[in-house]
mmCIF file of C-alpha atoms and ligand atoms in Angstrom:
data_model
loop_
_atom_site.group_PDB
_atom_site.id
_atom_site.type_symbol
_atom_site.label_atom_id
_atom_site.label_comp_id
_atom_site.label_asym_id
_atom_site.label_seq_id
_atom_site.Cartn_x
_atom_site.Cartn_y
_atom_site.Cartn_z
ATOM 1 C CA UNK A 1 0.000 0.000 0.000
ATOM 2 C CA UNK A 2 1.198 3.362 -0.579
ATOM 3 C CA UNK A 3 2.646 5.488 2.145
ATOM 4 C CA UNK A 4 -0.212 7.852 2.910
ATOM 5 C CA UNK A 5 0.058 11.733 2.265
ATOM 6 C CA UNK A 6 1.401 14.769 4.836
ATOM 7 C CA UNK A 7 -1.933 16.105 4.732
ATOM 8 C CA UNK A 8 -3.531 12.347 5.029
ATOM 9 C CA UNK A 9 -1.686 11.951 8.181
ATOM 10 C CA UNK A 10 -2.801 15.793 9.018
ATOM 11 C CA UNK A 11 -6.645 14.819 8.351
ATOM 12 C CA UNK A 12 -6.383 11.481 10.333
ATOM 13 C CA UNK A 13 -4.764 13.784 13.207
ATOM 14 C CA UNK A 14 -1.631 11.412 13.417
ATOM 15 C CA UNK A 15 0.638 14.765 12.691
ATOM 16 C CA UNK A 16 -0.343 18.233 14.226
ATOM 17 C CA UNK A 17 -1.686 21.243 12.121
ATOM 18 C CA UNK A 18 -3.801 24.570 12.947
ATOM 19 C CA UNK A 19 -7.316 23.265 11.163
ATOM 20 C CA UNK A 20 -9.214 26.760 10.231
ATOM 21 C CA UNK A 21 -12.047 24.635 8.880
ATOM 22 C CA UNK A 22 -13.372 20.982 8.270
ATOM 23 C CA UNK A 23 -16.101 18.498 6.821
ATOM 24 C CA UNK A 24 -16.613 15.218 5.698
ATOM 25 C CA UNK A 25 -15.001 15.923 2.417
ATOM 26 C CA UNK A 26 -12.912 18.549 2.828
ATOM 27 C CA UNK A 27 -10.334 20.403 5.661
ATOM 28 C CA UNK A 28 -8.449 23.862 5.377
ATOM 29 C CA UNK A 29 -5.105 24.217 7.216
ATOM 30 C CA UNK A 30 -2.486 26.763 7.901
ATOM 31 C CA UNK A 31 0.376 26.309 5.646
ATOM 32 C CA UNK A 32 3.349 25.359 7.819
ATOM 33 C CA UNK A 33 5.478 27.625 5.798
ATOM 34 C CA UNK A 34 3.372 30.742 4.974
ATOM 35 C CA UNK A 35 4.336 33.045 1.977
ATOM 36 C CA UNK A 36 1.834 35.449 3.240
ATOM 37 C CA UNK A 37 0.126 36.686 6.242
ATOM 38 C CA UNK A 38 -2.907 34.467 5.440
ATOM 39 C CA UNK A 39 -1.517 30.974 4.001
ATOM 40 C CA UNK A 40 -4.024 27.988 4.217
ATOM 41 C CA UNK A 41 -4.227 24.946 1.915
ATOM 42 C CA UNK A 42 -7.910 23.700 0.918
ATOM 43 C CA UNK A 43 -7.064 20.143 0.732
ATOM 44 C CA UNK A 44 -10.263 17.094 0.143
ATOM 45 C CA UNK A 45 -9.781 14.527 2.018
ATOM 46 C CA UNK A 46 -9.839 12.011 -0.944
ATOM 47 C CA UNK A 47 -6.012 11.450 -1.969
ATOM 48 C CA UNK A 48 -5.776 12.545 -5.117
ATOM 49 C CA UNK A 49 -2.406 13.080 -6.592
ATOM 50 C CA UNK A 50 -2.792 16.656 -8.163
ATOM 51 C CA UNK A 51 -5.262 18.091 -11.196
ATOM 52 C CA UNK A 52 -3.759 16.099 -13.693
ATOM 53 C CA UNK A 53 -4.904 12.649 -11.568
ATOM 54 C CA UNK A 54 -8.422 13.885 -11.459
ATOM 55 C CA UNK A 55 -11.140 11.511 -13.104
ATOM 56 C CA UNK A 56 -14.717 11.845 -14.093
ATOM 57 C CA UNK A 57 -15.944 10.033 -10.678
ATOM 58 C CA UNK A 58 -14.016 13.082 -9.023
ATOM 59 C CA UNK A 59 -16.579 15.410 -10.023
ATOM 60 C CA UNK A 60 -17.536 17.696 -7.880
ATOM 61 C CA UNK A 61 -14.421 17.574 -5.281
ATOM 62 C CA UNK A 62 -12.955 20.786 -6.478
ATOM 63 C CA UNK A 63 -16.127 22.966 -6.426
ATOM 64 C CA UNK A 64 -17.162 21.773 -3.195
ATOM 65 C CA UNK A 65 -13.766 22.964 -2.040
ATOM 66 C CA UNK A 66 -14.300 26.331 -3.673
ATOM 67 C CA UNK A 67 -17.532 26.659 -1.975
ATOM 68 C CA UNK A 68 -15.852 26.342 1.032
ATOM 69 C CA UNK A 69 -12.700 28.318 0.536
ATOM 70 C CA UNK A 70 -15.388 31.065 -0.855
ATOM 71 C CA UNK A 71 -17.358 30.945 2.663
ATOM 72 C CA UNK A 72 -14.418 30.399 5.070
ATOM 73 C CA UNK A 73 -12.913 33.935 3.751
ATOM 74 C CA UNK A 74 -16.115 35.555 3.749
ATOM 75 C CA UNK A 75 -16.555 34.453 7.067
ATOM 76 C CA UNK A 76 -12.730 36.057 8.169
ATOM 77 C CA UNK A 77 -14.154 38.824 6.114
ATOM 78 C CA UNK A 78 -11.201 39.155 3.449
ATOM 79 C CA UNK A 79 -12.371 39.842 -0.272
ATOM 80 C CA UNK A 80 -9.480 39.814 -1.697
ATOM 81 C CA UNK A 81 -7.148 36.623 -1.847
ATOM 82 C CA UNK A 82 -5.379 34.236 -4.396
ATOM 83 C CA UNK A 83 -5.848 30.712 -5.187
ATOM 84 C CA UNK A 84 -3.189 28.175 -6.423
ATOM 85 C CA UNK A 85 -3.501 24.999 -7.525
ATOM 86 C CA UNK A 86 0.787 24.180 -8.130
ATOM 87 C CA UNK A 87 0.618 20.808 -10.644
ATOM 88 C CA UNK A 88 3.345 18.848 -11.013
ATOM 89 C CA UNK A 89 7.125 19.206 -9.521
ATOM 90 C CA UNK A 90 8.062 22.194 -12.338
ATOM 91 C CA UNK A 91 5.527 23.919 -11.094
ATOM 92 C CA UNK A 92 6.372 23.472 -7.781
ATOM 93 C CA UNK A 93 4.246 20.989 -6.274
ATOM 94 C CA UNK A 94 6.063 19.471 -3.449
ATOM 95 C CA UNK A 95 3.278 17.697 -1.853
ATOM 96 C CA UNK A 96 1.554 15.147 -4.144
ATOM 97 C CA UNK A 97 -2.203 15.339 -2.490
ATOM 98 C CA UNK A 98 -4.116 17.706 -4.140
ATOM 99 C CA UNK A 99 -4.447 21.401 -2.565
ATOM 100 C CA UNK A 100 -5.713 24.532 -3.106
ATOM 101 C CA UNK A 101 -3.151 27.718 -1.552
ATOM 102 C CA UNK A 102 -5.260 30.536 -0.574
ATOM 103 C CA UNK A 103 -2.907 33.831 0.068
ATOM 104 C CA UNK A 104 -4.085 36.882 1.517
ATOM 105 C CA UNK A 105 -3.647 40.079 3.293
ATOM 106 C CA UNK A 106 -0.423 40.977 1.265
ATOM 107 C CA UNK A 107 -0.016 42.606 -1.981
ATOM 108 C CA UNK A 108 0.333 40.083 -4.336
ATOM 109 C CA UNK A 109 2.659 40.143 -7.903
ATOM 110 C CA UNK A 110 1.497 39.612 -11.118
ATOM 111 C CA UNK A 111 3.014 37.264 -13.104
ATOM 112 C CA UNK A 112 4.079 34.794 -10.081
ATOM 113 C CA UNK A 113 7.236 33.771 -10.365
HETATM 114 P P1 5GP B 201 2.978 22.580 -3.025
HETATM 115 O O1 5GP B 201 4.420 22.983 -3.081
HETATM 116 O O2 5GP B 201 2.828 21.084 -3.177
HETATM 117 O O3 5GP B 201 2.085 23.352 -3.939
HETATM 118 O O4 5GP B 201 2.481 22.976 -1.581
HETATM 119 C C1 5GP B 201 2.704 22.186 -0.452
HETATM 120 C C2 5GP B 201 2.548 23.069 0.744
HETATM 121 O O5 5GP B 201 2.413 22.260 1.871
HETATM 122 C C3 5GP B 201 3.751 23.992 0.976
HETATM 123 O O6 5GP B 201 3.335 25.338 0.957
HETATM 124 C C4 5GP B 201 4.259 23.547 2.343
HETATM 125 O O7 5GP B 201 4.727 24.625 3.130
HETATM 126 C C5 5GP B 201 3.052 22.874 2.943
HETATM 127 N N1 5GP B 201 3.386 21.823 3.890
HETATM 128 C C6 5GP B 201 4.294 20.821 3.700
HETATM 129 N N2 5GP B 201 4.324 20.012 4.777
HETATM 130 C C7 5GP B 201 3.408 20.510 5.647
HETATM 131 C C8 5GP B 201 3.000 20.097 6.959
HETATM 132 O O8 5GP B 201 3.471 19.122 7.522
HETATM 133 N N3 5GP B 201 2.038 20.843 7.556
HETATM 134 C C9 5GP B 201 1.484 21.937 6.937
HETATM 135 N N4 5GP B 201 0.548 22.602 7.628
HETATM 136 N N5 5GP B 201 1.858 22.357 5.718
HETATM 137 C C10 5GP B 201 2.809 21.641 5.086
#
């Protein structure tokens, strides 16, 4: 079997994190390494390698997660925030579960590097 995921371990609470949010299909964290002064990950709790490993019986996982991303800021009261999905090690996935970055309450560049 394969070695389960950071953030599976996270979501089955056998590592620490600061959880901002969570349900049955989803969980937000802080990101233990934040480029910003607001840095969670939006992360569903099925292990799915990245975007590129998503398949048809998927559907729905990744607007459920923006549903809940939307509400959760809305909630902090912050309009104004950036999503990331990074796919693939070039562009600079490190963790190979599927996560959203959400970065806020800095002034963010444009193009990223
Ligand atoms: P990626 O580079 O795959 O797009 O993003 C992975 C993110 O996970 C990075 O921003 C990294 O700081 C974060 N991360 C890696 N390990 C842990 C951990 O053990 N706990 C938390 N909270 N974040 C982690």
């Amino acid at each position: 079997m394969n070695e389960k995921s950071i953030f599976t371990k996270i979501i089955e609470r056998e590592i620490p994190a600061n959880i901002i949010y969570e349900d049955e299909k989803s969980i937000i964290i802080e990101d233990i390494s934040p480029q910003a002064p607001i840095h969670y990950l939006a992360i569903p709790k099925k292990e799915i390698k990245g975007i590129s490993d998503l398949s048809e019986s998927d559907q729905g996982i990744v607007d459920h997660l923006m549903i809940v991303i939307k509400n959760e800021m809305s909630n902090q009261g912050i309009n104004d925030y950036r999503l990331v999905i990074n796919n693939g090690s070039e562009a600079g996935q490190t963790v190979f579960h599927l996560h959203i970055h959400i970065l806020a309450n800095r002034t963010l560049g444009w193009p990223p590097g």
